[in-house]
Each structure stands twice: as C-alpha cells, then as structure tokens.
GROMACS .gro file of C-alpha atoms in nm:
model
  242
    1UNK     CA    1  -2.096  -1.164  -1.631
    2UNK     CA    2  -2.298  -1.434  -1.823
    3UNK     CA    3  -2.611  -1.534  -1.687
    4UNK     CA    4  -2.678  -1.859  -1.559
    5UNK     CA    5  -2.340  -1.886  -1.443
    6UNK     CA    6  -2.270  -1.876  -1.026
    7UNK     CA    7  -2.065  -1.616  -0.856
    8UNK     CA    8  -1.797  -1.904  -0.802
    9UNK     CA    9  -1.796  -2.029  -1.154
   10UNK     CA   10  -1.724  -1.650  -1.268
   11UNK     CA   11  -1.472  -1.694  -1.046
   12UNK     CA   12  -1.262  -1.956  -1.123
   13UNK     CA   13  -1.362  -2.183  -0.878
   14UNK     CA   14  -1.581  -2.548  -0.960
   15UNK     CA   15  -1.944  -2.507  -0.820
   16UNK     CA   16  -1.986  -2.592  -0.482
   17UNK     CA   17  -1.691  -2.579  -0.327
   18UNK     CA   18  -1.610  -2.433  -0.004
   19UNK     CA   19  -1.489  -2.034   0.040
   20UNK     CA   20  -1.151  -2.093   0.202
   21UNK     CA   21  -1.128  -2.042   0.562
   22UNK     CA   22  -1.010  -1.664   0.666
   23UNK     CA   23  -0.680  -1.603   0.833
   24UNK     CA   24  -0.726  -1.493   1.189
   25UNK     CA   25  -0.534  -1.180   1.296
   26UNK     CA   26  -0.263  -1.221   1.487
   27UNK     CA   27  -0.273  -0.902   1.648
   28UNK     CA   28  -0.580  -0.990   1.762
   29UNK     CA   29  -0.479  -1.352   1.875
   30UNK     CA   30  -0.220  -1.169   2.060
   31UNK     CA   31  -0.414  -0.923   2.247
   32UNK     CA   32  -0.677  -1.218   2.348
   33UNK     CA   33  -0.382  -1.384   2.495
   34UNK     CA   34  -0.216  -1.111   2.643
   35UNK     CA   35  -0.559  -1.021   2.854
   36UNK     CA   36  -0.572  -1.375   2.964
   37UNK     CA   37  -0.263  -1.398   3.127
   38UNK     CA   38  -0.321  -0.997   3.283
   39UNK     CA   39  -0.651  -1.171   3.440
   40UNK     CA   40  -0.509  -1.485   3.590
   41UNK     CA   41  -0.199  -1.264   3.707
   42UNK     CA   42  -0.437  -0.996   3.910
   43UNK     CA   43  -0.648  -1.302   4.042
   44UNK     CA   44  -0.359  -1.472   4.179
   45UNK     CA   45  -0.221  -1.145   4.280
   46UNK     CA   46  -0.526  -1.105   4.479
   47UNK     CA   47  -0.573  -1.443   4.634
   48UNK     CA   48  -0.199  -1.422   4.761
   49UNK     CA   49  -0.299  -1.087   4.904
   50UNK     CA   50  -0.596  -1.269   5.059
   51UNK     CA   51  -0.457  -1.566   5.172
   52UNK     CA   52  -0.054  -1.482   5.238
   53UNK     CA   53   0.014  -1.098   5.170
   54UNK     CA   54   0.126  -0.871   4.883
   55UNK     CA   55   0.341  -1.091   4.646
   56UNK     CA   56   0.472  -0.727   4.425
   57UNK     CA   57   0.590  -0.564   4.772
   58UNK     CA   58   0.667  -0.807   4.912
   59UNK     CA   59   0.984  -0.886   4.687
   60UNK     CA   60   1.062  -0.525   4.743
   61UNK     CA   61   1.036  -0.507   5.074
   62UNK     CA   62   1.253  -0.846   5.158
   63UNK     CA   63   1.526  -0.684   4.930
   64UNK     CA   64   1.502  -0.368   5.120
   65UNK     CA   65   1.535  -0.602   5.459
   66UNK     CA   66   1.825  -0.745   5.332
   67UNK     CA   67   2.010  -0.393   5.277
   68UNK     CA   68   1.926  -0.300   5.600
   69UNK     CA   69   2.087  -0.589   5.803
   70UNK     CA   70   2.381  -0.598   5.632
   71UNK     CA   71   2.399  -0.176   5.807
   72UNK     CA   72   2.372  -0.335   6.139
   73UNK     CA   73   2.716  -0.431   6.207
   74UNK     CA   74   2.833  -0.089   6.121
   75UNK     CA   75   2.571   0.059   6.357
   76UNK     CA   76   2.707  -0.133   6.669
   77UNK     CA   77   3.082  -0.048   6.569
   78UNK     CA   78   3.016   0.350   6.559
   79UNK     CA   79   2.847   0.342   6.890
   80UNK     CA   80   3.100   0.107   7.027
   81UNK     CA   81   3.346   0.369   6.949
   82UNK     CA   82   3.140   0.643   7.045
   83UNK     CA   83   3.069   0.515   7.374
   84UNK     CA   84   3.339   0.267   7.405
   85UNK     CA   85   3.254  -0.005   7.732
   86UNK     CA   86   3.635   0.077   7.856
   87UNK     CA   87   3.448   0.412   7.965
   88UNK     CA   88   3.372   0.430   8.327
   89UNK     CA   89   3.024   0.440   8.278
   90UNK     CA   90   2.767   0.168   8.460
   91UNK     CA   91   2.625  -0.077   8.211
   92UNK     CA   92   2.255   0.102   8.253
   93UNK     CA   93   2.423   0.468   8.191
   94UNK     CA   94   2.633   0.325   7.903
   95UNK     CA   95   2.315   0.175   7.750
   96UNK     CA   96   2.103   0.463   7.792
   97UNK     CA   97   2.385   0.722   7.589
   98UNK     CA   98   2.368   0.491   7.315
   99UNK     CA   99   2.003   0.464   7.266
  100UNK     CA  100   1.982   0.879   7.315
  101UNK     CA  101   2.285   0.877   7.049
  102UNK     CA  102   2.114   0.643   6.840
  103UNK     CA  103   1.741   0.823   6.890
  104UNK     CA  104   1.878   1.157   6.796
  105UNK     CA  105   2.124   1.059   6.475
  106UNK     CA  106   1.972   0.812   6.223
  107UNK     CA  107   1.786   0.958   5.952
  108UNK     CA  108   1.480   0.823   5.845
  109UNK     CA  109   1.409   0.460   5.707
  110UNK     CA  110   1.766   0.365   5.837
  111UNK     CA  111   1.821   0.104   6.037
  112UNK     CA  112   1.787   0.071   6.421
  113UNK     CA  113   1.755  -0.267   6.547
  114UNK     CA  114   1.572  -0.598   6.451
  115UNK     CA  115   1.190  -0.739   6.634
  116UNK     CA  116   1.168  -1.095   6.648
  117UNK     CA  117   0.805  -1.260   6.803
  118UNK     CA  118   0.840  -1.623   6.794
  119UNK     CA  119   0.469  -1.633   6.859
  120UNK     CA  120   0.413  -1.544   6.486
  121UNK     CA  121   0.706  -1.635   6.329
  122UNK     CA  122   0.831  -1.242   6.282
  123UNK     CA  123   1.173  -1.144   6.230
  124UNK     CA  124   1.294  -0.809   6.083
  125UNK     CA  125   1.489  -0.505   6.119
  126UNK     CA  126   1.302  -0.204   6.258
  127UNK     CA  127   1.367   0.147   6.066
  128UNK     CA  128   1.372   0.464   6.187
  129UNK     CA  129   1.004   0.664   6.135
  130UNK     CA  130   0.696   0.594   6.065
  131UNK     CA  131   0.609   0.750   5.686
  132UNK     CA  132   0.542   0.593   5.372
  133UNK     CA  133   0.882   0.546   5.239
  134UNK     CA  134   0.981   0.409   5.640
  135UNK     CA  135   0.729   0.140   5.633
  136UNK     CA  136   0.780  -0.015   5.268
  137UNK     CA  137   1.110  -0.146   5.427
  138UNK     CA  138   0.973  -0.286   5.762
  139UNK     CA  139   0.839  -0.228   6.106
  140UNK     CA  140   0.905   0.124   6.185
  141UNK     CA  141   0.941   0.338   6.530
  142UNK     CA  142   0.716   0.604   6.622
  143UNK     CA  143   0.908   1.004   6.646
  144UNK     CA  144   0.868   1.096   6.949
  145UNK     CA  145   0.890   0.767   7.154
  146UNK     CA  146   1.196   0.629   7.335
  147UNK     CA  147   1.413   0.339   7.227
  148UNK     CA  148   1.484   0.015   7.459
  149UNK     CA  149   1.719   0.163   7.707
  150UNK     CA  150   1.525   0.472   7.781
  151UNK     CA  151   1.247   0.501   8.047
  152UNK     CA  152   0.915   0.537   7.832
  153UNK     CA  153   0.767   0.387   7.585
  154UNK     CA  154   0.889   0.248   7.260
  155UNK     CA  155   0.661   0.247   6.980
  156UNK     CA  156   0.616   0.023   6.639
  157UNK     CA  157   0.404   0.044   6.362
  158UNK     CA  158   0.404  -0.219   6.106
  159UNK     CA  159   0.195  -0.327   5.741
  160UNK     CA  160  -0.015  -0.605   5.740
  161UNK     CA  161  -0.117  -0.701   5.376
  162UNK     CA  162   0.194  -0.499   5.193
  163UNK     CA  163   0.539  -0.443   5.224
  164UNK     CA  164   0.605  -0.784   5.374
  165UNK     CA  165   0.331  -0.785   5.606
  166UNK     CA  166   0.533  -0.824   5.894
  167UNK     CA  167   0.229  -0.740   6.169
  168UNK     CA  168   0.023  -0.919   5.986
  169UNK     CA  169  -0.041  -1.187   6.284
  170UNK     CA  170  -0.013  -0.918   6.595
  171UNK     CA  171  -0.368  -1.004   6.626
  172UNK     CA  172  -0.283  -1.368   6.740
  173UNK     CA  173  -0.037  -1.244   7.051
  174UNK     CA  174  -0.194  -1.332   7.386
  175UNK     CA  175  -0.099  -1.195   7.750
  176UNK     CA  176   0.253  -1.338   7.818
  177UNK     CA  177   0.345  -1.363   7.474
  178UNK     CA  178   0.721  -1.255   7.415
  179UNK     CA  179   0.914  -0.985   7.172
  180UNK     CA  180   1.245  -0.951   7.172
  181UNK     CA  181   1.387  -0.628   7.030
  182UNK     CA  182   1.755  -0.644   6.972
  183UNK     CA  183   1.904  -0.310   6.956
  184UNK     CA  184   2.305  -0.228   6.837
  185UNK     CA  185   2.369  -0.133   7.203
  186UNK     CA  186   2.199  -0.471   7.382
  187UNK     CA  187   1.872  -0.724   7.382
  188UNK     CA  188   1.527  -0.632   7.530
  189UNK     CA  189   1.278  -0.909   7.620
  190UNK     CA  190   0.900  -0.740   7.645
  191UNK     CA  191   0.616  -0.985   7.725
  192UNK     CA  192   0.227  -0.897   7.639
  193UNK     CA  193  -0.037  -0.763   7.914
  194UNK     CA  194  -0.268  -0.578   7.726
  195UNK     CA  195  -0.406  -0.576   7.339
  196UNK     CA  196  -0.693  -0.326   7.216
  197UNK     CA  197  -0.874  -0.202   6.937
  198UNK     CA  198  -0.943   0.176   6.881
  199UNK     CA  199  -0.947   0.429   6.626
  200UNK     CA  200  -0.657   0.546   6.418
  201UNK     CA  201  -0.657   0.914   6.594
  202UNK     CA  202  -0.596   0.744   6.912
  203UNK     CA  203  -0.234   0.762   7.008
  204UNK     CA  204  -0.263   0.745   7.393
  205UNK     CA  205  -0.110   0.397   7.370
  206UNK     CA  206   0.199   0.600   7.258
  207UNK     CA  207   0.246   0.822   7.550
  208UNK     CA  208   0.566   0.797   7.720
  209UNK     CA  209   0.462   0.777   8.161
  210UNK     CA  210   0.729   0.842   8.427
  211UNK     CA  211   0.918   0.485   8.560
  212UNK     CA  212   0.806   0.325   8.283
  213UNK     CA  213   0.962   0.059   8.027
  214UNK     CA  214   0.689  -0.068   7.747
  215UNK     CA  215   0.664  -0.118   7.458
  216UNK     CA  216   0.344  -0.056   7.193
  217UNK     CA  217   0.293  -0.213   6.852
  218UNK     CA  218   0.060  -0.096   6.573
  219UNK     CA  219  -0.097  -0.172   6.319
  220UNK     CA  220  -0.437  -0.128   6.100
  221UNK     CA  221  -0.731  -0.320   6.163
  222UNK     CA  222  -0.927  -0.505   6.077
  223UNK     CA  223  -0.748  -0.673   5.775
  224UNK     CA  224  -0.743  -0.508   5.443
  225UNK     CA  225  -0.914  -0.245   5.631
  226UNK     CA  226  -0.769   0.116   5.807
  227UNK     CA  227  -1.095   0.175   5.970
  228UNK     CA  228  -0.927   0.078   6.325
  229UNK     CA  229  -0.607   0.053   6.517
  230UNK     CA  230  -0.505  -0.282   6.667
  231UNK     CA  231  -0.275  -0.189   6.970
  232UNK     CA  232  -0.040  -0.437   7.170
  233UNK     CA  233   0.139  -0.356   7.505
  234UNK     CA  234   0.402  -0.488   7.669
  235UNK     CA  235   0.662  -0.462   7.980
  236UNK     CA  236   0.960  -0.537   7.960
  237UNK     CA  237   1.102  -0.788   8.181
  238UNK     CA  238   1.471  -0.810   8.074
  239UNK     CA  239   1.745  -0.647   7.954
  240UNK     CA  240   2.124  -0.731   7.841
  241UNK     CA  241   2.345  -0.461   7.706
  242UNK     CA  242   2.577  -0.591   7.420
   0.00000   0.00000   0.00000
C-alpha cells in the first residue's frame, strides 16, 4: 500500500465517504420478534388467569363439556329402559334404583348429571370421580358419596382458576342460596345453610349421616392457592323424578 494514501482510497472508495450501513440478521430480527410476542402472550395469559380464569384450559375443558352433554340423552334412555316407569315401583323407589344403577356403572370422567347455581352464573355437567383427568372436564363427584336420590350426602369438587373454573365463585353463595342438580333419573333443588373453610385433609363435610339428604361442594382456597378447602352445604328441599 502507498503511503499517504487512506485505507478508503486503497480501497476504491473517494475520501470521506461513509462505510455502508451493515445488513441486520434476520435470524436475529426473527428471534427478537418471536420473544416479544411469547412475552405479551404469557402476560395476557396471566392477567386472564388473574382476572377471568385459565384461557389454554379453558378451551379444553368447554370442548370436553360439550362431549359430555351431548351423552346425556343416552344416559336417561338406558335407565329408562332399565327401570322403565311402567314398573310398579313408587316414584321414590324408582328414583332411588336409578341413582344406585347409575352410582355403581359409569366409569370415571363420564357423565352423570348437570349443576346449575344461578347465584354465580354456573352451569355444567358433573362427571363421575374426582382425579385429575375427572376434573379437567368439569365439576366432579366424590367416590364414596351418594347421588341425589339416595339418603346421604352428595359430594362435588370443582377447579377454580383451570379447567373452566366452574367453582370459581362458590365463595360468593350465601345461606338460602339455590343449586339445582339435574340428574338422568329427575331434578334436585338444594339451598345453602352452612359454608366453611378448613384444611384439605378434612373430609368430614363428606360423611354420609343417617336421614339425611345434602349436598357438599369443594373446592381450593383461597384463590390460586391449595393451602385450604372452601366447603358449602346444603339441604335439599325438593325433588322431581323425570
């Protein structure tokens, strides 16, 4: 290289001109992007969580609800046939066969009936157990409680950020509030004496007591929280078979 010359004149270029600009990468630009939108989706994910429920389960769970009441029809048909109201059974006997045949035959996360509390806008169809895979598709009953129809108690556990969130307002039922289970075999109308916080081994609430007809809801406590149980009770106070 001569001397006296500049690093841009022994390259071609005039003196004093500007390097031109470099490219950015567009893998890069991509990426950048790509973790922008990620962000605003888990923030928004987040305040719906905080503020409504679980927008991802959600979906799943109101497509899971809408399987499971289309099996309802079917349900009332089999028992109708099984225990047919031509029978010479009383309307209470009849009633109580098909909740015991019900009770006894429907496998987990099936279908049993639907909950509907006008106090907080809830309606869905109840499953049968209370696991994981039971409670991504709605409320669910407790084994080893009775079903409306039965003498005992009935119980119901339900989410209340995921799946739905259909207990998600329990907290807001008062004394006298109603819930009307509708079962295959007939409708039961509970109203609310009693609601109570306690810990999650506590499953008195669920004990079934001679000449009784209740029914116990569920749920964690407080929100976003399993720390406590939030437990509602109530009698029922009447009953029409189908």
């Amino acid at each position: 290289m001569a001397f006296g010359r500049s690093a841009a004149q022994s390259e071609g270029r005039p003196s004093g001109s500007a390097a031109p600009p470099r490219r950015r990468n567009p893998l890069r630009r991509f990426v950048l992007f790509a973790g922008l939108i990620v962000g605003v989706a888990l923030i928004a994910d987040g305040l719906l969580t905080i503020f409504w429920q679980e927008p991802l389960t959600a979906v799943q769970q109101a497509h899971s609800q809408s399987v499971l009441r289309s099996d309802l029809p079917r349900l009332q048909q089999i028992l109708n046939q099984e225990v047919p109201a031509s029978s010479r059974l009383t309307p209470t006997t009849r009633v109580h066969r098909q909740a015991t045949r019900l009770l006894n035959e429907r496998p987990s996360g099936s279908a049993i009936g639907t909950i509907d509390i006008p106090k907080i806008g809830l309606k869905s169809v109840i499953v049968e157990d209370t696991d994981h895979d039971a409670l991504t598709k709605g409320p669910g009953h407790y084994k080893g409680t009775v079903l409306p129809g039965m003498d005992g108690t009935v119980g119901l556990a339900g989410h209340r950020t995921t799946y739905g969130a259909p207990f998600r307002h329990v907290d807001q039922l008062r004394t006298g509030s109603e819930i009307l289970l509708k079962m295959p075999y007939g409708e039961f109308t509970y109203k609310v004496y009693n609601k109570r916080i306690t810990s999650p081994s506590d499953a008195s609430s669920l004990i079934s007591h001679s000449d009784t007809r209740k029914l116990v809801l569920t749920a964690c406590n407080p929100l976003y929280s399993a720390a406590q149980r939030i437990v509602i009770s109530a009698r029922l106070v009447s009953d029409t078979p189908a």
